[in-house]
N, CA, C and O atoms as a Tinker XYZ file with bonds, in Angstrom:
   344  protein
     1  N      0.809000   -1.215000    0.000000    73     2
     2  CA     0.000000    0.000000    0.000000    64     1     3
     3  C      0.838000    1.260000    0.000000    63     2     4     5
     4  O      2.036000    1.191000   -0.276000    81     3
     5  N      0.260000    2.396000    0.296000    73     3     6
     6  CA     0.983000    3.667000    0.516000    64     5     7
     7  C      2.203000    3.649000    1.087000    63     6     8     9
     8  O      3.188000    4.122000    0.519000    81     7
     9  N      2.243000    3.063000    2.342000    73     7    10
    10  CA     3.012000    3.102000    3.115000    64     9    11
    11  C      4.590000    2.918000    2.655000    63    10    12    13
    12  O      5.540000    3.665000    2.888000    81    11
    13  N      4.546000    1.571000    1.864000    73    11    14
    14  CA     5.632000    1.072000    1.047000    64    13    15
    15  C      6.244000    2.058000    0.340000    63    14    16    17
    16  O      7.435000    2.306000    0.526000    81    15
    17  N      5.376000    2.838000   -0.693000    73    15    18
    18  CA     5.598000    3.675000   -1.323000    64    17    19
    19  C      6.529000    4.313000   -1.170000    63    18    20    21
    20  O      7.486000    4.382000   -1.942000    81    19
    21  N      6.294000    5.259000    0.543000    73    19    22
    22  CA     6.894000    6.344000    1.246000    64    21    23
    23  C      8.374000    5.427000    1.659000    63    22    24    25
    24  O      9.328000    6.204000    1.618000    81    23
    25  N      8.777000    4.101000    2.013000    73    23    26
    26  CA     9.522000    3.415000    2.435000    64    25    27
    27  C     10.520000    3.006000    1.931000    63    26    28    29
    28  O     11.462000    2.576000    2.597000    81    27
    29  N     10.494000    3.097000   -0.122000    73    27    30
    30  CA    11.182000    3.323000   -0.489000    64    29    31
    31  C     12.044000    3.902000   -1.101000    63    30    32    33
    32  O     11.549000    4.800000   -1.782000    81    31
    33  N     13.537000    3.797000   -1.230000    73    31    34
    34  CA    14.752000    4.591000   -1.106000    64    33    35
    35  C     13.833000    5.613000   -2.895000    63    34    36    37
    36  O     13.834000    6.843000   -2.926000    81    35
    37  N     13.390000    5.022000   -3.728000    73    35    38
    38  CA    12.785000    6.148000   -4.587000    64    37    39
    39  C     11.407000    5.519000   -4.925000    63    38    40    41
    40  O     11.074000    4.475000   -5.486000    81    39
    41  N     10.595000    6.773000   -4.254000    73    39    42
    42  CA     8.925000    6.766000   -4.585000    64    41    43
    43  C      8.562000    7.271000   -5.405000    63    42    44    45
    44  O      9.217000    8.230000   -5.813000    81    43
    45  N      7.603000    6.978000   -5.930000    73    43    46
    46  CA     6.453000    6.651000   -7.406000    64    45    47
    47  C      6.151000    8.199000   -7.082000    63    46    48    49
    48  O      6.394000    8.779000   -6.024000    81    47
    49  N      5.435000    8.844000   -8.495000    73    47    50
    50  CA     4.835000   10.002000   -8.402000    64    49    51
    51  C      5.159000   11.290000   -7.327000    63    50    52    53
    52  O      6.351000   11.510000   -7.113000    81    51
    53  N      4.446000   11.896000   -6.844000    73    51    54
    54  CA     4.685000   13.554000   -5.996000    64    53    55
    55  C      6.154000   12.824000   -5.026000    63    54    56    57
    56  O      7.338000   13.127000   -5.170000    81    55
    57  N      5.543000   11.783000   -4.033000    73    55    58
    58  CA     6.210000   11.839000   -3.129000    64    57    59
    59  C      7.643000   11.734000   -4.010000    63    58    60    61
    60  O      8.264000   12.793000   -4.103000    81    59
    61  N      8.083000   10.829000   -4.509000    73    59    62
    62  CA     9.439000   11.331000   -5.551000    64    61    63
    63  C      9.838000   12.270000   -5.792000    63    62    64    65
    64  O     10.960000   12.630000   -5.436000    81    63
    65  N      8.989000   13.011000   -6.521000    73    63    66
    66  CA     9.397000   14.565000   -6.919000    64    65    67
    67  C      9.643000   15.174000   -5.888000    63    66    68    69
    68  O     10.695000   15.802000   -6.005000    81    67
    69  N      9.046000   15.319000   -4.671000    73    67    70
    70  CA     9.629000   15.885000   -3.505000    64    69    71
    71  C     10.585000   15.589000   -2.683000    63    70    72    73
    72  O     11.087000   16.418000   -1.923000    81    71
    73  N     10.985000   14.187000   -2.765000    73    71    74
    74  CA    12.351000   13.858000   -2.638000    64    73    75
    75  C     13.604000   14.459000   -2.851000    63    74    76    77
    76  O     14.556000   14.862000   -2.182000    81    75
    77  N     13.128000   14.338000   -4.460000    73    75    78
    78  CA    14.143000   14.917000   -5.216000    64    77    79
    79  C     14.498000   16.449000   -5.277000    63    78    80    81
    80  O     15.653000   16.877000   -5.282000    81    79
    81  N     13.098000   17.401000   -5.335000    73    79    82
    82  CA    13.812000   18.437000   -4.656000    64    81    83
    83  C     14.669000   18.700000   -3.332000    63    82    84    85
    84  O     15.745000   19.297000   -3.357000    81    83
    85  N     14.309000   18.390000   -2.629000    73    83    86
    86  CA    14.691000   17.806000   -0.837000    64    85    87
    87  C     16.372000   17.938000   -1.314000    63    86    88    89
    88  O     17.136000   18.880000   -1.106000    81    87
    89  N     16.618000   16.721000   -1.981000    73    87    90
    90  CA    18.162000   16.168000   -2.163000    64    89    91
    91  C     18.854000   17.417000   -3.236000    63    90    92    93
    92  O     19.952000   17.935000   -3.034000    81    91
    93  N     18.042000   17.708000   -4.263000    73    91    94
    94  CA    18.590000   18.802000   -4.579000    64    93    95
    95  C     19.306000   20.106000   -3.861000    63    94    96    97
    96  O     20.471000   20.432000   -3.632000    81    95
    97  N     17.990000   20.686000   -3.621000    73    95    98
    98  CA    18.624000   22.121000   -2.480000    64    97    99
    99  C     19.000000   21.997000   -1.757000    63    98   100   101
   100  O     19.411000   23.062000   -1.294000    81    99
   101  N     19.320000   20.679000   -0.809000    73    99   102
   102  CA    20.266000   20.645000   -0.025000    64   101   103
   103  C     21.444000   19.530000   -0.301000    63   102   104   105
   104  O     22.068000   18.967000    0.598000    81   103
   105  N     21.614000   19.336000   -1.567000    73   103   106
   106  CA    23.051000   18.867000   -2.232000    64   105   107
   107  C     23.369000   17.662000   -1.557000    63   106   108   109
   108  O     24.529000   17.389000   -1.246000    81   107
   109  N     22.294000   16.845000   -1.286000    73   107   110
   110  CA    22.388000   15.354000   -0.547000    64   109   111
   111  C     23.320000   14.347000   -1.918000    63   110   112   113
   112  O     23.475000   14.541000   -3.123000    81   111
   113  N     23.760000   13.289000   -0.992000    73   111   114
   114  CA    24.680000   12.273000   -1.845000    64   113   115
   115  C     23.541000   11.161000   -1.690000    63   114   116   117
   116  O     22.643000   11.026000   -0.859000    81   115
   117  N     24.007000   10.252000   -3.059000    73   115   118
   118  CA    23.655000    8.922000   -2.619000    64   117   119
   119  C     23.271000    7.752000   -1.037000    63   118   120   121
   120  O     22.449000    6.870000   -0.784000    81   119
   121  N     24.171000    8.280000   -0.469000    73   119   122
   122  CA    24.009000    7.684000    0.791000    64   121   123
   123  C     23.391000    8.350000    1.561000    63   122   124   125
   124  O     23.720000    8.034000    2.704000    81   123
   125  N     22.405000    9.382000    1.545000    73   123   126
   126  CA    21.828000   10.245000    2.160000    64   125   127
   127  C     20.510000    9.698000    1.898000    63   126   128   129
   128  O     20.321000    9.069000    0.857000    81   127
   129  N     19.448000    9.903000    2.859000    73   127   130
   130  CA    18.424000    8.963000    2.949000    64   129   131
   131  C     17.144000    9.995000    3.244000    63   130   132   133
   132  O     17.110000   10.488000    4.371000    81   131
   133  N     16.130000   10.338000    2.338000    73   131   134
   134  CA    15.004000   11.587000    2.535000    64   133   135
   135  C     13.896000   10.908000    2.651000    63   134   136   137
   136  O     13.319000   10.569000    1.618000    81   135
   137  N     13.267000   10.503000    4.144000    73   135   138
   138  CA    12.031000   10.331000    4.035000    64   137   139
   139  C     10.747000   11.020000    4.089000    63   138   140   141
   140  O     10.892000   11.986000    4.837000    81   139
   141  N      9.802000   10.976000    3.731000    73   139   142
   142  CA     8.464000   11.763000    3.494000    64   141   143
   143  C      6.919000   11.345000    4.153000    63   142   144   145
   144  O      6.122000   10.794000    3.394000    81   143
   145  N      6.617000   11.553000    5.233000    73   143   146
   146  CA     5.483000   11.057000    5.896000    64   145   147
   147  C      4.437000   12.538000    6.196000    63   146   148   149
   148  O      4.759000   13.661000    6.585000    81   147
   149  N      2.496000   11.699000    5.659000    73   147   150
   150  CA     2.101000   13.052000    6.119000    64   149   151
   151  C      1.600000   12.210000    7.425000    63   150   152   153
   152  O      1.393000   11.002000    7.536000    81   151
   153  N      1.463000   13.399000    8.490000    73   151   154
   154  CA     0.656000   12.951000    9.718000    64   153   155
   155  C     -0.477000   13.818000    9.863000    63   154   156   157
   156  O     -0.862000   14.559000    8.959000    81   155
   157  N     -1.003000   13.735000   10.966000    73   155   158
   158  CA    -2.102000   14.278000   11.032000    64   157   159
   159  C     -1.677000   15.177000   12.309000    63   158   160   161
   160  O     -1.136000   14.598000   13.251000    81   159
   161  N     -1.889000   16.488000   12.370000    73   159   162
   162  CA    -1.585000   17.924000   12.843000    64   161   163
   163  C     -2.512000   17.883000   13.964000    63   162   164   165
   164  O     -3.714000   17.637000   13.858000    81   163
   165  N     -1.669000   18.228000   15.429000    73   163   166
   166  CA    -2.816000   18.824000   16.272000    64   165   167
   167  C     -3.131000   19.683000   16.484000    63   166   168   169
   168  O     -4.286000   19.975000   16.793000    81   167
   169  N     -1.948000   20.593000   16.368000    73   167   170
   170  CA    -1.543000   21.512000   16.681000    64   169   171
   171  C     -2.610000   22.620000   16.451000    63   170   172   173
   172  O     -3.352000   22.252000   15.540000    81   171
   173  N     -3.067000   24.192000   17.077000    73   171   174
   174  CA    -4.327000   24.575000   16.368000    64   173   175
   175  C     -4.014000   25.621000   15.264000    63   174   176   177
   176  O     -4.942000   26.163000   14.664000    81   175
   177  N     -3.018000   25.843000   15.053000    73   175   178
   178  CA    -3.209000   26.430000   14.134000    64   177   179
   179  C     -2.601000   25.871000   12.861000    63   178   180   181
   180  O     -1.860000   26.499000   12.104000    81   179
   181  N     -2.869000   25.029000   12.764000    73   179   182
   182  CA    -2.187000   24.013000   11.633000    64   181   183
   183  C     -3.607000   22.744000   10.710000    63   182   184   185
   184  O     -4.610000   22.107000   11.033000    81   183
   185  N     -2.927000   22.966000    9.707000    73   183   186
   186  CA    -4.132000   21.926000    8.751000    64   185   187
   187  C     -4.446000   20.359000    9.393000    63   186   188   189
   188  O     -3.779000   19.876000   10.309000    81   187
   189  N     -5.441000   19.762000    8.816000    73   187   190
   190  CA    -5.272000   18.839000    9.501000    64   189   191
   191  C     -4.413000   17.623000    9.194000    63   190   192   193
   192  O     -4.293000   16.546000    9.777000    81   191
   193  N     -3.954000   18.032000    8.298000    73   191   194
   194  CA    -2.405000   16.673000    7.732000    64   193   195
   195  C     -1.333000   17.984000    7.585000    63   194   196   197
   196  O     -1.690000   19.051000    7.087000    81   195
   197  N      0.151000   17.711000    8.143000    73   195   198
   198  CA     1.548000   17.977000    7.972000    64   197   199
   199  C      1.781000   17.147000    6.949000    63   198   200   201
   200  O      1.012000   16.339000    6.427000    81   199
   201  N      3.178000   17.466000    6.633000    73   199   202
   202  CA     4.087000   16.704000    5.624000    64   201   203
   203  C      5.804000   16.817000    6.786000    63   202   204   205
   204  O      6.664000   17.580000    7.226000    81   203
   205  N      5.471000   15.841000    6.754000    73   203   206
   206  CA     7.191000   15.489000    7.782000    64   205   207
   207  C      8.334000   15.161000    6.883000    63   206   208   209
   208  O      8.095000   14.322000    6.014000    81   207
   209  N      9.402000   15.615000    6.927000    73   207   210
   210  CA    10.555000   15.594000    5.794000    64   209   211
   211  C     11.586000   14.941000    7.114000    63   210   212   213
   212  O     11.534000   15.643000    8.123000    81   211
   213  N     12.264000   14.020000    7.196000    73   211   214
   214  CA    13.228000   13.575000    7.659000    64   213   215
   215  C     14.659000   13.139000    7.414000    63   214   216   217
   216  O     14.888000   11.976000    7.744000    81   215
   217  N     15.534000   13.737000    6.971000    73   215   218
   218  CA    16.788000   13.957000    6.390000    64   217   219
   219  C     17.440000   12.752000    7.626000    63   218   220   221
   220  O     17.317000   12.842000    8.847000    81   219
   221  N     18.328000   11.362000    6.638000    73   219   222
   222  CA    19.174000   10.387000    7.366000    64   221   223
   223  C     20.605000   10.672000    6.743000    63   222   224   225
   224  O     20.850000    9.869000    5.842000    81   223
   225  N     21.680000   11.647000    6.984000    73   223   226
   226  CA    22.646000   11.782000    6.394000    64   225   227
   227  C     23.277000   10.082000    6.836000    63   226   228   229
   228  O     22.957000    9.331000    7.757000    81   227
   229  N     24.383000    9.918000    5.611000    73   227   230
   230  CA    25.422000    8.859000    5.863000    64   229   231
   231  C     26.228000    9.112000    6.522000    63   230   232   233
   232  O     27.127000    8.325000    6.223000    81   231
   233  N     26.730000   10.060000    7.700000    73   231   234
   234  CA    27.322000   10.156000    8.470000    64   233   235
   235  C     26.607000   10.459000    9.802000    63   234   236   237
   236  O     27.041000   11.203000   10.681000    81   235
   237  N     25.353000    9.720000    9.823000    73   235   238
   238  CA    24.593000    9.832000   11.291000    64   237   239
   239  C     23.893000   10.896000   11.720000    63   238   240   241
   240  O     22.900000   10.773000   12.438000    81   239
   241  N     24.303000   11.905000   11.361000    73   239   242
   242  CA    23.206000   12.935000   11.522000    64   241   243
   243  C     21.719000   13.143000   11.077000    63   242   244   245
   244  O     21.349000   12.755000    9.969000    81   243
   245  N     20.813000   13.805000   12.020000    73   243   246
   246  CA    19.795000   13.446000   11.373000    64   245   247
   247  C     18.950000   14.612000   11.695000    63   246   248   249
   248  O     19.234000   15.058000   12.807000    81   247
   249  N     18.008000   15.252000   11.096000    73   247   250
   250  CA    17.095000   16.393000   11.461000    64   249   251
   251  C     15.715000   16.043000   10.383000    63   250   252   253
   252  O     15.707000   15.173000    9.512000    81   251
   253  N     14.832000   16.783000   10.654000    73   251   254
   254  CA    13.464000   16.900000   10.576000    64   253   255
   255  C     12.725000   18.305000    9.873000    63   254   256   257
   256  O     13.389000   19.340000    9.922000    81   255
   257  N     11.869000   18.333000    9.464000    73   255   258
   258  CA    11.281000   19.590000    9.006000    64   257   259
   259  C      9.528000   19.545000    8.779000    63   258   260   261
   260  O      8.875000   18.921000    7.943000    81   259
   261  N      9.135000   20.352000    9.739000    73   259   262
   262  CA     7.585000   19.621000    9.384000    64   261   263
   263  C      6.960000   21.095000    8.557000    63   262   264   265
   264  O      7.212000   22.248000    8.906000    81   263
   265  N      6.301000   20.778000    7.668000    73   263   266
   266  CA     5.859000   21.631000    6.438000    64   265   267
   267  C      4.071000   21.420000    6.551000    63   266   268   269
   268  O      3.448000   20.359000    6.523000    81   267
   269  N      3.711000   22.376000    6.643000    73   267   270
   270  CA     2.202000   22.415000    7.352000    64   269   271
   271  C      1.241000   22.342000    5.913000    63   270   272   273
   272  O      0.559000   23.293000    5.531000    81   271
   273  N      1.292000   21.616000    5.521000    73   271   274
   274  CA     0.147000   21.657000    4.497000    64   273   275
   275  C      0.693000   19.793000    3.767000    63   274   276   277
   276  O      1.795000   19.246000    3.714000    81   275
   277  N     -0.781000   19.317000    3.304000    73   275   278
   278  CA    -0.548000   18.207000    2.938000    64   277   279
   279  C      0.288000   17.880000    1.267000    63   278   280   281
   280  O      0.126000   18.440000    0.183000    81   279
   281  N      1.252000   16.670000    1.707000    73   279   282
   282  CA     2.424000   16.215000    0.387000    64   281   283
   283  C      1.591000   16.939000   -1.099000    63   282   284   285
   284  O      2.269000   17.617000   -1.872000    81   283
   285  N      0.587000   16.782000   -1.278000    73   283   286
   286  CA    -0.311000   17.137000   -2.578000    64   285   287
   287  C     -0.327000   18.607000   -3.251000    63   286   288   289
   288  O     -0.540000   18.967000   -4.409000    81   287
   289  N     -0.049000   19.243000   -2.184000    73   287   290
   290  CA    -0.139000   20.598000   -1.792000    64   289   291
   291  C      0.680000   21.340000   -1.975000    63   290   292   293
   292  O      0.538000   22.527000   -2.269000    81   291
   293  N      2.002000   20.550000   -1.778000    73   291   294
   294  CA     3.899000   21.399000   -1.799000    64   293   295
   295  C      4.227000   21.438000   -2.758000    63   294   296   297
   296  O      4.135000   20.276000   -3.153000    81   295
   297  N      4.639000   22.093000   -3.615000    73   295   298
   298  CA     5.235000   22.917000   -4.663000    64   297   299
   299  C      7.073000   22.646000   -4.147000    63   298   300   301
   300  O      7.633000   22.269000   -3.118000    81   299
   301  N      7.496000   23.071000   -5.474000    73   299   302
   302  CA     9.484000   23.037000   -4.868000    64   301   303
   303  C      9.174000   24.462000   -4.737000    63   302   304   305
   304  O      8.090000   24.344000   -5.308000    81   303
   305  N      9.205000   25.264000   -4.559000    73   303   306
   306  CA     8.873000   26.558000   -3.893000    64   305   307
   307  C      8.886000   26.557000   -2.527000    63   306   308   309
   308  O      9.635000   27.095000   -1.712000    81   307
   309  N      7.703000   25.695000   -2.395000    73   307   310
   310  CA     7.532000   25.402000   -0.829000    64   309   311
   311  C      8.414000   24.863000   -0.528000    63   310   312   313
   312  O      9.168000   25.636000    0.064000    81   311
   313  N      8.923000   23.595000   -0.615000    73   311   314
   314  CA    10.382000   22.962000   -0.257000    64   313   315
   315  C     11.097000   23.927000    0.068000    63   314   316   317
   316  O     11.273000   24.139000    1.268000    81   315
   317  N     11.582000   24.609000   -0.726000    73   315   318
   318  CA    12.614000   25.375000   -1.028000    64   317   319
   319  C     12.642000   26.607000    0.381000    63   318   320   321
   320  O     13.728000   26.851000    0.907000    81   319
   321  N     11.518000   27.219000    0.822000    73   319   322
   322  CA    11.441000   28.341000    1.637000    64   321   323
   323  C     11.491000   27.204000    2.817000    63   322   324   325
   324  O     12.351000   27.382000    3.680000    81   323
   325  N     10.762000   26.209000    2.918000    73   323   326
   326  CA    10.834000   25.239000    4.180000    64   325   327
   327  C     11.969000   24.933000    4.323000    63   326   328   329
   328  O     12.573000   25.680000    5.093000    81   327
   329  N     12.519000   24.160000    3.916000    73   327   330
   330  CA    13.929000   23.574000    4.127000    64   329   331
   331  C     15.437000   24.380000    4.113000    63   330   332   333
   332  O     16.529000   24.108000    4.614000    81   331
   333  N     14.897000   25.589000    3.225000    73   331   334
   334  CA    16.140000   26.474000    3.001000    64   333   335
   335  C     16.992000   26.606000    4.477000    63   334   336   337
   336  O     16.637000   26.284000    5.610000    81   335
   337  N     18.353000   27.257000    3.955000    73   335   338
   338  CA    19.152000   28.087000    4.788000    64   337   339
   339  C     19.672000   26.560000    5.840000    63   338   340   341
   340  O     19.924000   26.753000    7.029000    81   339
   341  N     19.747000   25.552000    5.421000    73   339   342
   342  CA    20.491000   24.565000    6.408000    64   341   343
   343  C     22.146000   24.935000    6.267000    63   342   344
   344  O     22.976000   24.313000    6.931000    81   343
């Protein structure tokens, strides 16, 4: 199902494309690992699905970016102002 989708190292359709910007603007290598999960937001001033970006560098480091509007929704624009300036 979906889930798989998101699980692997390159996903089918949007979630791909947003990958791939991801690894772009921030000049990720091969061994660098971008996962993409939406959840569901409690928060109140927030939609009711996020888009969670989780960056696994190959040297162990690891950070997060939660982007308030659902995967369907993000533009590389959006990427781009979200994720910028690392």
């Amino acid at each position: 199902g979906m889930k798989n989708m998101f699980a692997r190292r390159t996903a089918n359709g949007h979630a791909g494309e947003f990958k791939a910007w991801v690894t772009k603007h921030l000049a990720l290598s091969q061994d660098d690992l971008v996962t993409v999960a939406e959840l569901a937001c409690i928060e109140p001033d927030c939609p009711p699905v996020e888009t969670v970006v989780t960056l696994h560098r190959a040297d162990g480091a690891r950070r997060s970016w939660h982007i308030h509007q659902p995967l369907a929704e993000i533009n590389e624009a959006i990427v781009v102002s979200s994720i910028g300036g690392t």
